[in-house]
Amino acid sequence: MPIGVLNGRDLLLAPSILAADFAQLGAQVREAEAAGADWFQADVMDGHFVPNISFGALVVEALKPQTRCLLDCHLMISHPEQYIDDFVKAGAQQITVHVEAVTHLHRVVQQIKAHGVRAGVALNPATPLSSIEEIVQDLDLVLLMTVNPGFGGQQFIEHSLDKIRRMRQILDDRQLSNVILQVDGGISAGNVRAVAEAGATCFVAGSSVFRHKQGIVKAIEEFRWALK
Ligand code: DX5
């Protein structure tokens, strides 16, 4: 059930497991699912495309039986086309690659979709929306990074709101209402309403969910209130 609805669009909360306690990942994911998380995002990092190493398909495979939520794999890696099959086998239902990491983006999007998996493309903060204007109609999701990728717990880049508004306008003008507009980085109950009003429909939140002082359930409740 969506965390909220705005302008007739379902709003989805996708906690990022990057911020979870990996010593009790299954329990934390189950707790977040019970509290109303819609998806879970797996932040895959290779230490090359981004200056940090996180985890690979093994963690997604381990997580799969722990939740009924959609597993959304955000591949912050170089040559993601070499790993699509691994993440599909691991149970990913949504795979997002970075436009900056791929030479033949149309081919990679088709490769993901050929597996019956939802395909997304992510843009770093400095990457213009024009970089995906030829492919947006083929996508299930556009991810606008609102921090520079690589680490959780960073500050939301304020001018992202304008970029979100412009992306929303492109989707509306082209009647691509089925394409999810996802944001990731520094998202909290304190700014999620403004981000939703700018046009985002899926919110990746790591620290503000898994590192909330009063716990996961309270964190997700605050998101629901913020989006009422
Ligand atoms: C950055 C990661 C983070 C993470 C969310 O590469 O993608 O944005 O998912 O982290 P928080 O919500 O802690 O900013």
mmCIF file of C-alpha atoms and ligand atoms in Angstrom:
data_model
loop_
_atom_site.group_PDB
_atom_site.id
_atom_site.type_symbol
_atom_site.label_atom_id
_atom_site.label_comp_id
_atom_site.label_asym_id
_atom_site.label_seq_id
_atom_site.Cartn_x
_atom_site.Cartn_y
_atom_site.Cartn_z
ATOM 1 C CA MET A 1 0.000 0.000 0.000
ATOM 2 C CA PRO A 2 1.651 3.319 -0.999
ATOM 3 C CA ILE A 3 3.055 5.524 1.754
ATOM 4 C CA GLY A 4 0.902 8.321 0.315
ATOM 5 C CA VAL A 5 -0.964 9.710 -2.691
ATOM 6 C CA LEU A 6 -0.487 13.154 -4.255
ATOM 7 C CA ASN A 7 -2.061 14.601 -7.421
ATOM 8 C CA GLY A 8 -3.534 11.175 -8.123
ATOM 9 C CA ARG A 9 -0.094 9.511 -8.096
ATOM 10 C CA ASP A 10 0.867 6.750 -5.665
ATOM 11 C CA LEU A 11 3.915 7.655 -3.574
ATOM 12 C CA LEU A 12 6.349 4.869 -2.693
ATOM 13 C CA LEU A 13 8.854 4.694 0.140
ATOM 14 C CA ALA A 14 11.943 2.625 -0.705
ATOM 15 C CA PRO A 15 14.235 2.322 2.329
ATOM 16 C CA SER A 16 17.862 1.867 1.293
ATOM 17 C CA ILE A 17 19.442 -1.104 3.058
ATOM 18 C CA LEU A 18 22.826 0.615 2.827
ATOM 19 C CA ALA A 19 22.016 2.300 6.161
ATOM 20 C CA ALA A 20 20.685 -0.860 7.826
ATOM 21 C CA ASP A 21 22.490 -2.878 10.500
ATOM 22 C CA PHE A 22 23.876 -5.712 8.369
ATOM 23 C CA ALA A 23 24.219 -7.896 11.463
ATOM 24 C CA GLN A 24 20.393 -7.980 11.572
ATOM 25 C CA LEU A 25 19.449 -7.091 8.011
ATOM 26 C CA GLY A 26 16.585 -9.576 7.688
ATOM 27 C CA ALA A 27 14.943 -8.475 10.928
ATOM 28 C CA GLN A 28 15.263 -4.778 10.036
ATOM 29 C CA VAL A 29 13.810 -5.324 6.578
ATOM 30 C CA ARG A 30 10.878 -7.282 8.014
ATOM 31 C CA GLU A 31 10.294 -4.501 10.565
ATOM 32 C CA ALA A 32 10.343 -1.842 7.842
ATOM 33 C CA GLU A 33 8.014 -3.887 5.630
ATOM 34 C CA ALA A 34 5.533 -4.327 8.503
ATOM 35 C CA ALA A 35 5.697 -0.573 9.151
ATOM 36 C CA GLY A 36 4.742 0.193 5.550
ATOM 37 C CA ALA A 37 7.849 0.255 3.343
ATOM 38 C CA ASP A 38 6.827 -0.248 -0.283
ATOM 39 C CA TRP A 39 10.137 -1.307 -1.853
ATOM 40 C CA PHE A 40 13.685 -1.867 -0.649
ATOM 41 C CA GLN A 41 16.623 -0.411 -2.486
ATOM 42 C CA ALA A 42 19.944 -2.259 -2.639
ATOM 43 C CA ASP A 43 22.760 0.235 -3.196
ATOM 44 C CA VAL A 44 25.383 -1.719 -5.121
ATOM 45 C CA MET A 45 28.770 0.014 -5.239
ATOM 46 C CA ASP A 46 32.015 -1.177 -6.856
ATOM 47 C CA GLY A 47 34.602 1.304 -5.520
ATOM 48 C CA HIS A 48 35.242 2.342 -9.140
ATOM 49 C CA PHE A 49 32.179 4.158 -10.466
ATOM 50 C CA VAL A 50 31.717 5.499 -6.921
ATOM 51 C CA PRO A 51 34.410 5.859 -4.215
ATOM 52 C CA ASN A 52 32.937 3.190 -1.959
ATOM 53 C CA ILE A 53 32.383 -0.570 -1.998
ATOM 54 C CA SER A 54 29.109 -1.932 -0.613
ATOM 55 C CA PHE A 55 27.823 -5.358 -1.662
ATOM 56 C CA GLY A 56 26.826 -7.517 -4.649
ATOM 57 C CA ALA A 57 24.079 -9.875 -5.769
ATOM 58 C CA LEU A 58 24.716 -12.227 -2.820
ATOM 59 C CA VAL A 59 23.074 -9.773 -0.422
ATOM 60 C CA VAL A 60 20.077 -9.362 -2.722
ATOM 61 C CA GLU A 61 19.767 -13.155 -2.912
ATOM 62 C CA ALA A 62 19.897 -13.409 0.909
ATOM 63 C CA LEU A 63 17.289 -10.669 1.262
ATOM 64 C CA LYS A 64 14.831 -12.050 -1.275
ATOM 65 C CA PRO A 65 13.142 -14.623 1.017
ATOM 66 C CA GLN A 66 12.949 -12.076 3.851
ATOM 67 C CA THR A 67 10.423 -9.749 2.214
ATOM 68 C CA ARG A 68 7.510 -9.575 -0.198
ATOM 69 C CA CYS A 69 8.517 -6.018 -1.144
ATOM 70 C CA LEU A 70 9.966 -5.271 -4.554
ATOM 71 C CA LEU A 71 13.777 -5.350 -4.514
ATOM 72 C CA ASP A 72 15.159 -2.364 -6.392
ATOM 73 C CA CYS A 73 18.847 -2.692 -7.300
ATOM 74 C CA HIS A 74 20.642 0.600 -7.871
ATOM 75 C CA LEU A 75 23.847 -0.361 -9.658
ATOM 76 C CA MET A 76 26.435 2.301 -8.914
ATOM 77 C CA ILE A 77 29.016 0.298 -10.818
ATOM 78 C CA SER A 78 30.997 0.460 -14.038
ATOM 79 C CA HIS A 79 29.984 -1.993 -16.801
ATOM 80 C CA PRO A 80 26.626 -2.850 -15.170
ATOM 81 C CA GLU A 81 25.675 -4.818 -18.309
ATOM 82 C CA GLN A 82 28.066 -7.552 -17.138
ATOM 83 C CA TYR A 83 26.053 -8.086 -13.926
ATOM 84 C CA ILE A 84 22.391 -7.799 -14.962
ATOM 85 C CA ASP A 85 21.930 -11.581 -15.119
ATOM 86 C CA ASP A 86 23.412 -12.005 -11.611
ATOM 87 C CA PHE A 87 20.970 -9.515 -10.092
ATOM 88 C CA VAL A 88 18.023 -10.964 -11.978
ATOM 89 C CA LYS A 89 18.935 -14.445 -10.679
ATOM 90 C CA ALA A 90 19.305 -12.991 -7.170
ATOM 91 C CA GLY A 91 15.719 -11.764 -7.314
ATOM 92 C CA ALA A 92 15.877 -8.113 -8.382
ATOM 93 C CA GLN A 93 12.545 -6.879 -9.775
ATOM 94 C CA GLN A 94 13.861 -3.421 -10.654
ATOM 95 C CA ILE A 95 17.396 -2.671 -11.896
ATOM 96 C CA THR A 96 18.706 0.850 -12.297
ATOM 97 C CA VAL A 97 21.952 1.687 -14.086
ATOM 98 C CA HIS A 98 23.729 5.036 -14.260
ATOM 99 C CA VAL A 99 23.645 6.874 -17.572
ATOM 100 C CA GLU A 100 27.230 7.968 -16.798
ATOM 101 C CA ALA A 101 28.402 4.332 -16.527
ATOM 102 C CA VAL A 102 27.059 2.939 -19.799
ATOM 103 C CA THR A 103 28.132 3.418 -23.420
ATOM 104 C CA HIS A 104 25.140 1.678 -25.038
ATOM 105 C CA LEU A 105 22.273 2.643 -22.755
ATOM 106 C CA HIS A 106 19.447 1.572 -25.064
ATOM 107 C CA ARG A 107 20.969 -1.909 -25.312
ATOM 108 C CA VAL A 108 21.361 -2.234 -21.518
ATOM 109 C CA VAL A 109 17.778 -1.098 -20.879
ATOM 110 C CA GLN A 110 16.556 -3.697 -23.393
ATOM 111 C CA GLN A 111 18.767 -6.310 -21.714
ATOM 112 C CA ILE A 112 17.116 -5.627 -18.325
ATOM 113 C CA LYS A 113 13.596 -5.637 -19.790
ATOM 114 C CA ALA A 114 14.226 -8.870 -21.694
ATOM 115 C CA HIS A 115 14.332 -10.560 -18.271
ATOM 116 C CA GLY A 116 10.904 -9.164 -17.420
ATOM 117 C CA VAL A 117 12.548 -6.876 -14.859
ATOM 118 C CA ARG A 118 11.724 -3.156 -14.527
ATOM 119 C CA ALA A 119 14.421 -0.915 -15.976
ATOM 120 C CA GLY A 120 15.577 2.374 -14.493
ATOM 121 C CA VAL A 121 18.236 4.939 -15.350
ATOM 122 C CA ALA A 122 19.929 7.101 -12.703
ATOM 123 C CA LEU A 123 21.399 10.568 -13.220
ATOM 124 C CA ASN A 124 24.019 12.111 -10.952
ATOM 125 C CA PRO A 125 23.355 15.661 -9.743
ATOM 126 C CA ALA A 126 25.433 17.294 -12.512
ATOM 127 C CA THR A 127 24.039 15.135 -15.328
ATOM 128 C CA PRO A 128 21.469 16.975 -17.477
ATOM 129 C CA LEU A 129 17.985 15.567 -18.108
ATOM 130 C CA SER A 130 18.726 15.810 -21.845
ATOM 131 C CA SER A 131 20.963 12.734 -21.442
ATOM 132 C CA ILE A 132 17.874 10.500 -21.246
ATOM 133 C CA GLU A 133 15.413 12.295 -23.519
ATOM 134 C CA GLU A 134 15.848 9.650 -26.261
ATOM 135 C CA ILE A 135 15.279 6.716 -23.897
ATOM 136 C CA VAL A 136 12.798 7.937 -21.271
ATOM 137 C CA GLN A 137 9.802 6.382 -23.035
ATOM 138 C CA ASP A 138 11.465 2.941 -22.708
ATOM 139 C CA LEU A 139 11.971 3.256 -18.947
ATOM 140 C CA ASP A 140 9.977 2.121 -15.948
ATOM 141 C CA LEU A 141 11.843 4.535 -13.671
ATOM 142 C CA VAL A 142 14.078 7.593 -13.685
ATOM 143 C CA LEU A 143 16.266 8.090 -10.617
ATOM 144 C CA LEU A 144 17.486 11.616 -9.914
ATOM 145 C CA MET A 145 20.341 11.507 -7.407
ATOM 146 C CA THR A 146 19.957 14.258 -4.842
ATOM 147 C CA VAL A 147 23.449 13.622 -3.456
ATOM 148 C CA ASN A 148 26.677 12.573 -5.144
ATOM 149 C CA PRO A 149 26.536 8.770 -5.071
ATOM 150 C CA GLY A 150 28.727 6.625 -2.853
ATOM 151 C CA PHE A 151 27.658 7.243 0.706
ATOM 152 C CA GLY A 152 24.560 7.436 2.856
ATOM 153 C CA GLY A 153 23.957 10.202 5.353
ATOM 154 C CA GLN A 154 24.729 13.125 3.021
ATOM 155 C CA GLN A 155 22.863 16.409 2.741
ATOM 156 C CA PHE A 156 20.084 16.779 0.157
ATOM 157 C CA ILE A 157 21.275 19.047 -2.690
ATOM 158 C CA GLU A 158 18.643 21.807 -2.610
ATOM 159 C CA HIS A 159 18.696 22.728 -6.310
ATOM 160 C CA SER A 160 17.573 19.154 -7.019
ATOM 161 C CA LEU A 161 13.999 20.385 -6.501
ATOM 162 C CA ASP A 162 14.156 22.361 -9.740
ATOM 163 C CA LYS A 163 15.564 19.345 -11.595
ATOM 164 C CA ILE A 164 12.761 17.159 -10.199
ATOM 165 C CA ARG A 165 10.149 19.696 -11.345
ATOM 166 C CA ARG A 166 11.645 19.755 -14.873
ATOM 167 C CA MET A 167 11.727 15.944 -15.018
ATOM 168 C CA ARG A 168 8.104 15.779 -13.863
ATOM 169 C CA GLN A 169 7.155 18.264 -16.610
ATOM 170 C CA ILE A 170 8.884 16.101 -19.239
ATOM 171 C CA LEU A 171 7.033 12.980 -18.033
ATOM 172 C CA ASP A 172 3.690 14.809 -17.950
ATOM 173 C CA ASP A 173 4.193 16.479 -21.365
ATOM 174 C CA ARG A 174 5.005 13.099 -22.913
ATOM 175 C CA GLN A 175 2.173 11.367 -21.009
ATOM 176 C CA LEU A 176 4.614 8.969 -19.371
ATOM 177 C CA SER A 177 2.693 8.748 -16.109
ATOM 178 C CA ASN A 178 3.737 5.085 -15.769
ATOM 179 C CA VAL A 179 7.391 6.093 -15.390
ATOM 180 C CA ILE A 180 8.286 6.360 -11.712
ATOM 181 C CA LEU A 181 10.273 9.471 -10.746
ATOM 182 C CA GLN A 182 12.569 8.287 -7.954
ATOM 183 C CA VAL A 183 14.891 10.406 -5.805
ATOM 184 C CA ASP A 184 17.769 9.244 -3.640
ATOM 185 C CA GLY A 185 19.999 10.965 -1.158
ATOM 186 C CA GLY A 186 19.301 13.007 1.951
ATOM 187 C CA ILE A 187 15.565 12.284 1.821
ATOM 188 C CA SER A 188 13.802 12.609 5.176
ATOM 189 C CA ALA A 189 10.357 13.198 6.636
ATOM 190 C CA GLY A 190 11.434 16.837 6.834
ATOM 191 C CA ASN A 191 11.880 17.347 3.076
ATOM 192 C CA VAL A 192 9.835 14.535 1.477
ATOM 193 C CA ARG A 193 6.683 16.669 1.114
ATOM 194 C CA ALA A 194 8.530 19.334 -0.878
ATOM 195 C CA VAL A 195 10.164 16.615 -2.990
ATOM 196 C CA ALA A 196 6.771 14.987 -3.632
ATOM 197 C CA GLU A 197 5.216 18.347 -4.528
ATOM 198 C CA ALA A 198 8.067 18.876 -7.007
ATOM 199 C CA GLY A 199 6.896 15.679 -8.714
ATOM 200 C CA ALA A 200 8.853 12.746 -7.301
ATOM 201 C CA THR A 201 6.860 9.549 -6.673
ATOM 202 C CA CYS A 202 9.398 7.184 -5.107
ATOM 203 C CA PHE A 203 11.645 8.128 -2.195
ATOM 204 C CA VAL A 204 14.828 6.266 -1.358
ATOM 205 C CA ALA A 205 15.656 6.858 2.284
ATOM 206 C CA GLY A 206 18.493 5.167 4.148
ATOM 207 C CA SER A 207 19.682 7.004 7.250
ATOM 208 C CA SER A 208 16.328 8.652 7.934
ATOM 209 C CA VAL A 209 14.724 5.196 8.197
ATOM 210 C CA PHE A 210 17.319 2.747 9.504
ATOM 211 C CA ARG A 211 19.204 5.240 11.708
ATOM 212 C CA HIS A 212 16.256 7.143 13.128
ATOM 213 C CA LYS A 213 16.777 7.788 16.864
ATOM 214 C CA GLN A 214 13.345 6.400 17.691
ATOM 215 C CA GLY A 215 13.577 3.406 15.421
ATOM 216 C CA ILE A 216 12.332 2.170 12.052
ATOM 217 C CA VAL A 217 8.606 2.112 12.803
ATOM 218 C CA LYS A 218 8.595 5.712 14.033
ATOM 219 C CA ALA A 219 10.686 6.782 11.045
ATOM 220 C CA ILE A 220 8.218 5.335 8.557
ATOM 221 C CA GLU A 221 5.266 6.769 10.488
ATOM 222 C CA GLU A 222 6.865 10.229 10.145
ATOM 223 C CA PHE A 223 7.117 9.764 6.391
ATOM 224 C CA ARG A 224 3.441 8.781 6.232
ATOM 225 C CA TRP A 225 2.431 11.862 8.237
ATOM 226 C CA ALA A 226 4.604 14.121 6.105
ATOM 227 C CA LEU A 227 2.853 12.861 2.963
ATOM 228 C CA LYS A 228 -0.733 12.937 4.274
HETATM 229 C C1 DX5 B 1 24.294 7.161 -2.255
HETATM 230 C C2 DX5 B 1 23.225 6.214 -1.823
HETATM 231 C C3 DX5 B 1 22.420 6.891 -0.741
HETATM 232 C C4 DX5 B 1 21.438 6.009 -0.054
HETATM 233 C C5 DX5 B 1 20.471 6.853 0.734
HETATM 234 O O1 DX5 B 1 25.096 6.574 -3.178
HETATM 235 O O2 DX5 B 1 22.402 5.866 -2.917
HETATM 236 O O3 DX5 B 1 21.787 8.002 -1.338
HETATM 237 O O4 DX5 B 1 20.771 5.251 -0.942
HETATM 238 O O5 DX5 B 1 21.202 7.411 1.747
HETATM 239 P P1 DX5 B 1 20.595 8.472 2.772
HETATM 240 O O6 DX5 B 1 19.102 8.319 2.761
HETATM 241 O O7 DX5 B 1 21.208 8.095 4.078
HETATM 242 O O8 DX5 B 1 21.033 9.799 2.251
#
